mmCIF file of C-alpha atoms in Angstrom:
data_model
loop_
_atom_site.group_PDB
_atom_site.id
_atom_site.type_symbol
_atom_site.label_atom_id
_atom_site.label_comp_id
_atom_site.label_asym_id
_atom_site.label_seq_id
_atom_site.Cartn_x
_atom_site.Cartn_y
_atom_site.Cartn_z
ATOM 1 C CA MET A 107 6.830 -78.593 -0.598
ATOM 2 C CA GLU A 108 6.478 -76.544 -4.127
ATOM 3 C CA ASN A 109 2.220 -76.134 -3.053
ATOM 4 C CA VAL A 110 3.739 -74.089 0.180
ATOM 5 C CA LEU A 111 6.175 -72.421 -1.289
ATOM 6 C CA ARG A 112 4.152 -71.020 -4.585
ATOM 7 C CA PRO A 113 0.945 -69.330 -2.440
ATOM 8 C CA LEU A 114 3.857 -67.734 -0.214
ATOM 9 C CA ILE A 115 6.156 -66.526 -3.082
ATOM 10 C CA VAL A 116 2.898 -64.720 -4.969
ATOM 11 C CA ILE A 117 1.485 -63.267 -1.676
ATOM 12 C CA GLY A 118 4.519 -62.497 0.165
ATOM 13 C CA GLY A 119 6.211 -60.941 -3.530
ATOM 14 C CA SER A 120 2.787 -58.623 -3.871
ATOM 15 C CA VAL A 121 3.421 -57.641 -0.435
ATOM 16 C CA VAL A 122 6.885 -56.676 -0.592
ATOM 17 C CA LEU A 123 6.316 -55.070 -3.986
ATOM 18 C CA THR A 124 3.261 -52.843 -2.637
ATOM 19 C CA LEU A 125 5.284 -51.720 0.416
ATOM 20 C CA VAL A 126 8.742 -50.935 -1.761
ATOM 21 C CA ALA A 127 6.408 -48.960 -4.215
ATOM 22 C CA GLY A 128 4.833 -46.880 -1.403
ATOM 23 C CA TRP A 129 7.963 -46.343 -0.005
ATOM 24 C CA ALA A 130 9.207 -45.278 -3.364
ATOM 25 C CA ALA A 131 6.625 -42.840 -4.091
ATOM 26 C CA ASP A 132 6.593 -41.230 -0.637
ATOM 27 C CA LEU A 133 10.471 -40.688 -0.746
ATOM 28 C CA LEU A 134 9.995 -39.319 -4.025
ATOM 29 C CA LEU A 135 7.053 -36.465 -2.866
ATOM 30 C CA ARG A 136 9.560 -35.651 0.122
ATOM 31 C CA ARG A 137 12.707 -34.835 -2.042
ATOM 32 C CA THR A 138 10.236 -33.232 -4.753
ATOM 33 C CA ASP A 139 8.131 -31.022 -1.540
ATOM 34 C CA ALA A 140 12.053 -29.791 -0.296
ATOM 35 C CA ARG A 141 13.138 -28.641 -3.652
ATOM 36 C CA HIS A 142 9.456 -26.995 -3.957
ATOM 37 C CA HIS A 143 8.252 -24.513 -1.056
ATOM 38 C CA GLU A 144 6.218 -22.252 -2.709
ATOM 39 C CA THR A 145 3.352 -24.988 -3.412
ATOM 40 C CA PRO A 146 1.711 -27.677 -0.596
ATOM 41 C CA LEU A 147 0.837 -29.845 -3.936
ATOM 42 C CA TRP A 148 3.837 -32.416 -2.829
ATOM 43 C CA GLY A 149 2.996 -32.449 0.616
ATOM 44 C CA LEU A 150 -0.374 -33.051 0.062
ATOM 45 C CA LEU A 151 0.160 -35.908 -2.628
ATOM 46 C CA ARG A 152 1.704 -38.071 0.205
ATOM 47 C CA ARG A 153 -1.802 -38.387 2.032
ATOM 48 C CA CYS A 154 -2.326 -40.597 -1.072
ATOM 49 C CA ARG A 155 0.415 -43.505 -0.041
ATOM 50 C CA VAL A 156 -2.214 -46.002 1.742
ATOM 51 C CA PRO A 157 -4.818 -45.707 -1.178
ATOM 52 C CA LEU A 158 -1.795 -45.980 -3.732
ATOM 53 C CA GLN A 159 -0.624 -48.924 -1.549
ATOM 54 C CA VAL A 160 -3.640 -50.630 -1.699
ATOM 55 C CA LEU A 161 -4.331 -50.578 -5.322
ATOM 56 C CA ILE A 162 -1.127 -51.780 -5.830
ATOM 57 C CA LEU A 163 -2.031 -54.858 -3.766
ATOM 58 C CA ALA A 164 -4.980 -55.538 -5.594
ATOM 59 C CA ALA A 165 -3.763 -55.401 -8.301
ATOM 60 C CA VAL A 166 -1.258 -57.579 -8.396
ATOM 61 C CA LEU A 167 -3.059 -60.062 -6.608
ATOM 62 C CA ARG A 168 -5.829 -59.980 -9.503
ATOM 63 C CA GLY A 169 -2.973 -60.765 -11.976
ATOM 64 C CA ALA A 170 -1.307 -63.645 -9.634
ATOM 65 C CA TYR A 171 -3.708 -64.851 -7.513
ATOM 66 C CA GLU A 172 -4.293 -67.926 -9.975
ATOM 67 C CA THR A 173 -0.983 -69.112 -10.054
ATOM 68 C CA THR A 174 -0.890 -70.196 -6.250
ATOM 69 C CA ARG A 175 -2.550 -72.873 -7.450
ATOM 70 C CA LEU A 176 -4.080 -74.016 -4.153
ATOM 71 C CA GLY A 177 -7.029 -75.856 -3.706
ATOM 72 C CA ILE A 178 -9.460 -73.062 -2.115
ATOM 73 C CA VAL A 179 -8.476 -70.899 -5.167
ATOM 74 C CA GLN A 180 -9.621 -73.002 -7.351
ATOM 75 C CA ASP A 181 -12.762 -73.846 -6.053
ATOM 76 C CA HIS A 182 -13.698 -70.338 -5.332
ATOM 77 C CA LYS A 183 -11.469 -68.736 -8.230
ATOM 78 C CA ALA A 184 -14.555 -66.435 -9.363
ATOM 79 C CA GLY A 185 -15.830 -64.896 -6.275
ATOM 80 C CA ILE A 186 -12.154 -64.294 -5.162
ATOM 81 C CA GLY A 187 -11.574 -62.671 -8.469
ATOM 82 C CA GLN A 188 -14.799 -60.707 -7.995
ATOM 83 C CA VAL A 189 -13.835 -59.323 -4.454
ATOM 84 C CA LEU A 190 -10.373 -58.178 -5.504
ATOM 85 C CA SER A 191 -12.047 -56.099 -8.787
ATOM 86 C CA LEU A 192 -14.413 -54.628 -6.381
ATOM 87 C CA VAL A 193 -11.698 -53.795 -4.101
ATOM 88 C CA LEU A 194 -9.216 -52.622 -7.330
ATOM 89 C CA ILE A 195 -12.076 -50.118 -8.180
ATOM 90 C CA GLY A 196 -12.847 -48.817 -4.793
ATOM 91 C CA ALA A 197 -8.696 -48.035 -4.007
ATOM 92 C CA GLY A 198 -9.058 -46.818 -7.445
ATOM 93 C CA ALA A 199 -11.986 -44.194 -6.723
ATOM 94 C CA TRP A 200 -10.145 -43.612 -3.082
ATOM 95 C CA LEU A 201 -7.050 -42.532 -4.949
ATOM 96 C CA VAL A 202 -8.674 -40.207 -7.520
ATOM 97 C CA ILE A 203 -10.384 -38.412 -4.505
ATOM 98 C CA ARG A 204 -7.373 -37.954 -2.280
ATOM 99 C CA ILE A 205 -5.220 -36.655 -5.532
ATOM 100 C CA ALA A 206 -8.248 -34.249 -6.278
ATOM 101 C CA SER A 207 -8.536 -33.253 -2.990
ATOM 102 C CA ALA A 208 -4.792 -32.402 -2.677
ATOM 103 C CA VAL A 209 -4.806 -30.212 -5.892
ATOM 104 C CA VAL A 210 -7.653 -28.306 -4.815
ATOM 105 C CA GLU A 211 -6.345 -27.861 -1.363
ATOM 106 C CA SER A 212 -2.756 -26.515 -2.914
ATOM 107 C CA SER A 213 -4.722 -24.231 -5.252
ATOM 108 C CA TYR A 214 -6.768 -22.722 -2.509
ATOM 109 C CA ALA A 215 -3.933 -22.300 -0.238
ATOM 110 C CA ARG A 216 -1.484 -20.814 -3.015
ATOM 111 C CA TYR A 217 -4.658 -18.162 -3.666
ATOM 112 C CA ALA A 218 -5.100 -17.533 -0.082
ATOM 113 C CA SER A 219 -1.363 -17.048 0.652
ATOM 114 C CA THR A 220 -1.054 -14.599 -1.699
ATOM 115 C CA THR A 221 -4.445 -12.744 -2.094
ATOM 116 C CA ARG A 222 -4.928 -9.769 0.639
ATOM 117 C CA ASP A 223 -8.809 -9.617 -0.099
ATOM 118 C CA PRO A 224 -10.501 -11.403 2.692
ATOM 119 C CA ALA A 225 -13.914 -11.494 0.732
ATOM 120 C CA ARG A 226 -12.119 -12.987 -1.884
ATOM 121 C CA VAL A 227 -10.687 -15.576 0.065
ATOM 122 C CA ARG A 228 -14.165 -16.821 1.426
ATOM 123 C CA ARG A 229 -15.108 -16.766 -1.661
ATOM 124 C CA VAL A 230 -13.103 -19.328 -3.608
ATOM 125 C CA ARG A 231 -12.695 -21.323 -0.131
ATOM 126 C CA THR A 232 -16.763 -21.760 -0.677
ATOM 127 C CA GLN A 233 -16.210 -23.044 -4.145
ATOM 128 C CA VAL A 234 -13.389 -25.353 -3.853
ATOM 129 C CA THR A 235 -15.261 -26.717 -0.952
ATOM 130 C CA LEU A 236 -18.123 -27.588 -3.082
ATOM 131 C CA ILE A 237 -16.255 -28.414 -6.327
ATOM 132 C CA MET A 238 -14.189 -31.008 -4.182
ATOM 133 C CA ARG A 239 -17.536 -32.291 -2.831
ATOM 134 C CA ILE A 240 -18.924 -32.756 -6.544
ATOM 135 C CA VAL A 241 -16.025 -34.656 -7.353
ATOM 136 C CA THR A 242 -16.404 -36.610 -4.401
ATOM 137 C CA ALA A 243 -19.946 -37.419 -5.512
ATOM 138 C CA VAL A 244 -19.500 -38.106 -9.299
ATOM 139 C CA VAL A 245 -16.148 -40.585 -8.700
ATOM 140 C CA ALA A 246 -18.386 -42.413 -6.257
ATOM 141 C CA VAL A 247 -21.046 -42.841 -8.494
ATOM 142 C CA VAL A 248 -18.779 -43.823 -11.291
ATOM 143 C CA ALA A 249 -16.978 -45.933 -8.744
ATOM 144 C CA ALA A 250 -20.497 -47.497 -7.731
ATOM 145 C CA GLY A 251 -21.749 -48.088 -11.237
ATOM 146 C CA ALA A 252 -18.352 -50.345 -11.541
ATOM 147 C CA MET A 253 -18.945 -52.141 -9.114
ATOM 148 C CA LEU A 254 -22.547 -53.175 -9.950
ATOM 149 C CA MET A 255 -21.183 -54.009 -13.512
ATOM 150 C CA THR A 256 -18.838 -56.823 -12.075
ATOM 151 C CA PHE A 257 -21.744 -58.449 -11.289
ATOM 152 C CA PRO A 258 -23.090 -60.959 -14.150
ATOM 153 C CA GLY A 259 -26.656 -60.143 -12.714
ATOM 154 C CA MET A 260 -26.751 -56.901 -13.222
ATOM 155 C CA LYS A 261 -26.772 -56.736 -17.145
ATOM 156 C CA THR A 262 -30.357 -58.725 -17.014
ATOM 157 C CA ILE A 263 -31.769 -56.459 -13.777
ATOM 158 C CA GLY A 264 -30.153 -53.479 -16.183
ATOM 159 C CA THR A 265 -32.741 -54.925 -19.413
ATOM 160 C CA SER A 266 -35.928 -55.204 -17.260
ATOM 161 C CA MET A 267 -35.117 -51.720 -15.585
ATOM 162 C CA LEU A 268 -34.900 -50.086 -19.064
ATOM 163 C CA ALA A 269 -38.390 -51.227 -19.933
ATOM 164 C CA SER A 270 -39.584 -48.945 -17.202
ATOM 165 C CA ALA A 271 -37.461 -46.098 -17.344
ATOM 166 C CA GLY A 272 -40.003 -43.542 -18.667
ATOM 167 C CA ILE A 273 -42.344 -44.372 -15.637
ATOM 168 C CA ILE A 274 -39.473 -44.212 -13.236
ATOM 169 C CA GLY A 275 -38.046 -40.908 -15.116
ATOM 170 C CA ILE A 276 -41.378 -39.106 -14.508
ATOM 171 C CA VAL A 277 -41.497 -40.606 -11.170
ATOM 172 C CA ALA A 278 -38.409 -39.821 -9.541
ATOM 173 C CA GLY A 279 -38.129 -36.384 -11.451
ATOM 174 C CA VAL A 280 -41.481 -35.573 -9.376
ATOM 175 C CA ALA A 281 -40.008 -36.823 -6.220
ATOM 176 C CA ALA A 282 -36.774 -35.250 -6.686
ATOM 177 C CA GLN A 283 -37.574 -32.052 -7.373
ATOM 178 C CA SER A 284 -36.980 -30.526 -4.303
ATOM 179 C CA THR A 285 -33.554 -32.086 -3.947
ATOM 180 C CA LEU A 286 -32.641 -31.216 -7.590
ATOM 181 C CA GLY A 287 -33.792 -27.378 -6.765
ATOM 182 C CA ASN A 288 -31.392 -27.376 -3.729
ATOM 183 C CA LEU A 289 -28.650 -28.979 -5.936
ATOM 184 C CA PHE A 290 -29.009 -25.730 -8.854
ATOM 185 C CA ALA A 291 -29.092 -23.516 -5.847
ATOM 186 C CA GLY A 292 -25.850 -25.001 -4.555
ATOM 187 C CA PHE A 293 -24.082 -23.976 -7.735
ATOM 188 C CA GLN A 294 -25.829 -20.743 -7.934
ATOM 189 C CA ILE A 295 -24.607 -19.832 -4.535
ATOM 190 C CA ALA A 296 -20.751 -21.405 -4.775
ATOM 191 C CA PHE A 297 -20.332 -19.569 -8.401
ATOM 192 C CA GLY A 298 -22.645 -16.725 -8.046
ATOM 193 C CA ASP A 299 -20.990 -15.234 -5.066
ATOM 194 C CA MET A 300 -24.188 -14.691 -3.031
ATOM 195 C CA VAL A 301 -23.188 -16.163 0.600
ATOM 196 C CA ARG A 302 -19.865 -17.397 1.665
ATOM 197 C CA ILE A 303 -18.428 -19.492 4.263
ATOM 198 C CA GLY A 304 -17.214 -16.789 6.988
ATOM 199 C CA ASP A 305 -19.847 -14.461 6.026
ATOM 200 C CA THR A 306 -22.060 -12.379 8.840
ATOM 201 C CA VAL A 307 -26.028 -12.687 8.003
ATOM 202 C CA VAL A 308 -29.113 -12.401 8.846
ATOM 203 C CA VAL A 309 -31.931 -14.812 8.101
ATOM 204 C CA ASP A 310 -35.304 -15.252 9.779
ATOM 205 C CA GLY A 311 -34.408 -12.739 12.575
ATOM 206 C CA GLU A 312 -31.613 -14.805 13.268
ATOM 207 C CA TRP A 313 -27.709 -13.195 13.172
ATOM 208 C CA GLY A 314 -24.774 -15.146 12.694
ATOM 209 C CA VAL A 315 -21.763 -16.693 10.436
ATOM 210 C CA VAL A 316 -21.879 -18.986 7.592
ATOM 211 C CA GLU A 317 -20.180 -22.268 8.760
ATOM 212 C CA GLU A 318 -20.509 -24.684 6.343
ATOM 213 C CA VAL A 319 -21.982 -24.725 2.867
ATOM 214 C CA THR A 320 -23.038 -27.891 0.663
ATOM 215 C CA LEU A 321 -24.712 -28.588 -2.331
ATOM 216 C CA THR A 322 -28.163 -28.940 -0.377
ATOM 217 C CA PHE A 323 -27.910 -27.139 2.767
ATOM 218 C CA LEU A 324 -25.867 -24.396 4.643
ATOM 219 C CA ALA A 325 -25.298 -24.286 8.267
ATOM 220 C CA VAL A 326 -25.315 -20.835 9.997
ATOM 221 C CA ARG A 327 -23.644 -20.513 13.400
ATOM 222 C CA THR A 328 -25.502 -17.820 15.657
ATOM 223 C CA TRP A 329 -23.603 -15.412 18.050
ATOM 224 C CA ASP A 330 -24.926 -17.710 21.361
ATOM 225 C CA GLU A 331 -23.536 -20.855 19.304
ATOM 226 C CA ARG A 332 -26.535 -22.347 17.902
ATOM 227 C CA ARG A 333 -26.295 -24.147 14.126
ATOM 228 C CA ILE A 334 -29.381 -22.969 12.022
ATOM 229 C CA THR A 335 -29.261 -25.753 8.871
ATOM 230 C CA MET A 336 -31.651 -24.182 5.951
ATOM 231 C CA PRO A 337 -31.716 -25.784 2.470
ATOM 232 C CA VAL A 338 -29.637 -23.505 -0.016
ATOM 233 C CA SER A 339 -32.654 -22.757 -2.375
ATOM 234 C CA TYR A 340 -33.869 -20.296 0.611
ATOM 235 C CA PHE A 341 -31.307 -18.388 0.069
ATOM 236 C CA THR A 342 -31.851 -18.202 -3.550
ATOM 237 C CA SER A 343 -35.909 -17.536 -3.266
ATOM 238 C CA LYS A 344 -35.996 -15.002 -0.342
ATOM 239 C CA PRO A 345 -33.937 -11.886 0.681
ATOM 240 C CA PHE A 346 -31.611 -12.140 3.443
ATOM 241 C CA GLU A 347 -29.046 -9.677 4.564
ATOM 242 C CA ASN A 348 -25.396 -10.247 3.930
ATOM 243 C CA TRP A 349 -23.242 -7.991 6.473
ATOM 244 C CA SER A 350 -20.015 -9.071 4.685
ATOM 245 C CA ARG A 351 -21.183 -8.391 1.397
ATOM 246 C CA GLY A 352 -18.888 -5.839 -0.028
ATOM 247 C CA GLY A 353 -16.170 -5.292 2.562
ATOM 248 C CA ALA A 354 -16.534 -6.517 6.484
ATOM 249 C CA GLN A 355 -16.282 -3.014 7.846
ATOM 250 C CA MET A 356 -19.593 -1.843 9.798
ATOM 251 C CA THR A 357 -21.266 1.056 11.180
ATOM 252 C CA GLY A 358 -23.556 0.594 14.210
ATOM 253 C CA THR A 359 -26.339 3.012 16.156
ATOM 254 C CA VAL A 360 -27.100 3.424 19.672
ATOM 255 C CA PHE A 361 -30.484 5.111 20.503
ATOM 256 C CA LEU A 362 -31.421 6.762 23.917
ATOM 257 C CA HIS A 363 -34.772 7.934 24.672
ATOM 258 C CA LEU A 364 -33.807 11.235 27.135
ATOM 259 C CA ASP A 365 -35.331 13.976 28.901
ATOM 260 C CA HIS A 366 -35.486 17.261 26.965
ATOM 261 C CA THR A 367 -33.001 18.961 29.481
ATOM 262 C CA ALA A 368 -29.907 15.837 28.344
ATOM 263 C CA PRO A 369 -27.007 17.564 27.848
ATOM 264 C CA VAL A 370 -26.264 16.658 24.578
ATOM 265 C CA ASP A 371 -22.709 18.600 23.804
ATOM 266 C CA LEU A 372 -21.654 16.924 27.106
ATOM 267 C CA MET A 373 -22.960 13.659 25.745
ATOM 268 C CA ARG A 374 -20.756 14.283 22.368
ATOM 269 C CA GLU A 375 -17.530 14.867 24.670
ATOM 270 C CA LYS A 376 -18.307 11.761 26.791
ATOM 271 C CA LEU A 377 -18.831 9.675 23.258
ATOM 272 C CA GLN A 378 -15.495 10.217 22.513
ATOM 273 C CA GLU A 379 -13.800 9.653 25.563
ATOM 274 C CA ILE A 380 -15.517 6.390 25.807
ATOM 275 C CA LEU A 381 -14.635 5.325 21.981
ATOM 276 C CA GLY A 382 -11.105 6.621 22.650
ATOM 277 C CA THR A 383 -10.924 3.636 25.185
ATOM 278 C CA CYS A 384 -12.502 1.100 23.051
ATOM 279 C CA LYS A 385 -10.519 -1.458 21.308
ATOM 280 C CA ALA A 386 -13.414 -2.486 19.462
ATOM 281 C CA TRP A 387 -13.652 0.801 17.526
ATOM 282 C CA ASP A 388 -12.005 1.017 14.347
ATOM 283 C CA GLY A 389 -11.401 5.188 14.591
ATOM 284 C CA ARG A 390 -13.305 5.395 11.319
ATOM 285 C CA ASP A 391 -16.318 7.674 12.017
ATOM 286 C CA TRP A 392 -18.669 8.872 15.101
ATOM 287 C CA SER A 393 -21.133 11.063 15.561
ATOM 288 C CA LEU A 394 -23.920 12.040 18.175
ATOM 289 C CA ALA A 395 -27.203 13.795 17.315
ATOM 290 C CA VAL A 396 -30.602 14.412 18.255
ATOM 291 C CA THR A 397 -33.285 12.307 15.839
ATOM 292 C CA ASP A 398 -36.375 12.806 16.952
ATOM 293 C CA THR A 399 -38.480 13.716 19.852
ATOM 294 C CA THR A 400 -41.958 12.942 21.591
ATOM 295 C CA PRO A 401 -43.918 14.751 24.091
ATOM 296 C CA ASN A 402 -41.558 13.371 26.941
ATOM 297 C CA THR A 403 -38.282 12.229 25.588
ATOM 298 C CA MET A 404 -36.125 12.783 22.936
ATOM 299 C CA VAL A 405 -34.052 10.444 21.032
ATOM 300 C CA VAL A 406 -30.510 10.658 20.781
ATOM 301 C CA ARG A 407 -28.666 8.751 18.064
ATOM 302 C CA ALA A 408 -24.733 7.444 18.605
ATOM 303 C CA VAL A 409 -23.172 6.429 15.306
ATOM 304 C CA VAL A 410 -20.203 4.196 15.656
ATOM 305 C CA THR A 411 -17.535 2.072 13.173
ATOM 306 C CA ALA A 412 -15.680 -1.500 13.419
ATOM 307 C CA LYS A 413 -13.887 -3.594 11.262
ATOM 308 C CA ASP A 414 -16.593 -5.963 11.593
ATOM 309 C CA ALA A 415 -19.852 -6.982 12.948
ATOM 310 C CA ASP A 416 -18.451 -8.960 16.155
ATOM 311 C CA ASP A 417 -16.741 -5.760 17.042
ATOM 312 C CA VAL A 418 -19.447 -3.619 16.182
ATOM 313 C CA TRP A 419 -21.619 -5.051 18.680
ATOM 314 C CA THR A 420 -18.658 -4.706 21.096
ATOM 315 C CA VAL A 421 -18.410 -0.970 20.452
ATOM 316 C CA ARG A 422 -22.746 -0.298 20.521
ATOM 317 C CA CYS A 423 -22.853 -2.412 23.745
ATOM 318 C CA THR A 424 -19.875 -0.370 25.716
ATOM 319 C CA VAL A 425 -20.792 2.823 24.451
ATOM 320 C CA ARG A 426 -24.821 2.286 25.324
ATOM 321 C CA GLU A 427 -23.723 0.698 29.127
ATOM 322 C CA GLN A 428 -21.257 3.524 29.622
ATOM 323 C CA LEU A 429 -23.156 6.454 28.486
ATOM 324 C CA ILE A 430 -26.353 5.553 30.705
ATOM 325 C CA ALA A 431 -24.026 4.860 33.299
ATOM 326 C CA TRP A 432 -22.006 8.122 32.860
ATOM 327 C CA LEU A 433 -26.061 9.768 32.984
ATOM 328 C CA THR A 434 -27.127 8.150 36.001
ATOM 329 C CA GLU A 435 -24.116 9.255 37.444
ATOM 330 C CA LYS A 436 -23.399 12.942 36.492
ATOM 331 C CA HIS A 437 -26.714 14.023 34.924
ATOM 332 C CA PRO A 438 -29.508 11.851 36.074
ATOM 333 C CA TYR A 439 -32.065 14.743 35.041
ATOM 334 C CA ALA A 440 -31.677 13.586 31.614
ATOM 335 C CA LEU A 441 -33.284 10.362 32.201
ATOM 336 C CA PRO A 442 -36.717 10.020 31.413
ATOM 337 C CA ARG A 443 -39.717 11.346 33.642
ATOM 338 C CA ILE A 444 -43.118 10.639 33.730
ATOM 339 C CA ALA A 445 -45.019 13.382 35.579
ATOM 340 C CA THR A 446 -47.310 12.330 38.257
ATOM 341 C CA ALA A 447 -49.204 15.366 39.936
ATOM 342 C CA PRO A 448 -52.680 15.660 38.613
ATOM 343 C CA ALA A 449 -53.954 18.860 36.248
ATOM 344 C CA ASP A 450 -55.852 21.225 37.808
ATOM 345 C CA ARG A 451 -59.215 22.301 36.011
ATOM 346 C CA PRO A 452 -59.277 25.518 34.431
ATOM 347 C CA LEU A 453 -61.339 28.614 35.972
ATOM 348 C CA ASN A 454 -63.676 30.973 34.629
ATOM 349 C CA GLY A 455 -61.957 29.601 31.325
ATOM 350 C CA LYS A 456 -58.117 30.593 32.389
ATOM 351 C CA PRO A 457 -55.677 28.083 33.116
ATOM 352 C CA PRO A 458 -54.876 28.204 36.939
ATOM 353 C CA VAL A 459 -51.291 29.318 37.921
ATOM 354 C CA PRO A 460 -49.469 26.934 39.457
ATOM 355 C CA ASP A 461 -48.103 27.480 43.102
ATOM 356 C CA GLU A 462 -45.085 25.104 42.629
ATOM 357 C CA GLU A 463 -43.595 23.027 40.218
ATOM 358 C CA PRO A 464 -45.181 19.665 39.508
ATOM 359 C CA ARG A 465 -43.595 16.796 41.023
ATOM 360 C CA THR A 466 -41.887 14.141 38.705
ATOM 361 C CA GLY A 467 -40.494 10.602 38.975
ATOM 362 C CA ARG A 468 -38.046 9.065 37.509
ATOM 363 C CA GLY A 469 -39.768 5.915 34.736
#
């Protein structure tokens, strides 16, 4: 009877102790979160309940499994202890990552709620994202090393590996040169404030928004929902356009090639009317001027403003579309025309006097 009760008491007691400890920790965090509404830390720490319970259960069983006195436990005592040790290390690493994540997210949430500058919020978001990835990588490497050290044979393997560490180090350094370059570039981007999550950028002629930043690559979401993945070293070694740097407000231009008879003054009035009905225009500034001429046309430039890159694109398209439609309907003569009448040869060295106006056609 004792052979049956003892394992049940050890295993059942460990499970009950784990459940009670997890429930008590969750109750404490819930009450603390109710008293401190100014920070989401305590609510985020409640996500640590599962790894905490796994850690407690593994620790209790690791210390008490031999007291069960079961035959199978005695026969495989070393193997069971090894497995419980691995679970204990893994649960500890899981718990540390969850706690670090809660602290980082809480700090970012408090900063974002008290900061009015969207650019600073995006910068801090990029930094905390990379910090969390670094912490996760370091904890995972330490946990993996601790797990390997629990195997007795690893000491012998480690001794033999040290003998060739010099050669391996040289080979690894050459092979990982690009990876290490991207790694340091990731640190430079995170803390050098070069590009942030949510920034509007133009890279290799593609316009898009920075969607994800890691230690090795950066993902840009283009206007047509494509994803461009680029190594972070690109942004530290080549020039690129960052339209969100120094503020999200944008100024856009619309160029129209028109006939020299185009009514510029009426076009200014029409542009003001169009902008008055365009919700994407922020009302900061606008203008319309003739900026260049050619033998057949003149170049009219309309300048508009908007609060960000998406809105300035909308304003430019709206102005271009409605101005052309208005010119086509009200002033068709202002559209570009191409002369189709042949030129007459001069007589007696004097240019001929045309009997009628040359025929023209719109191009």
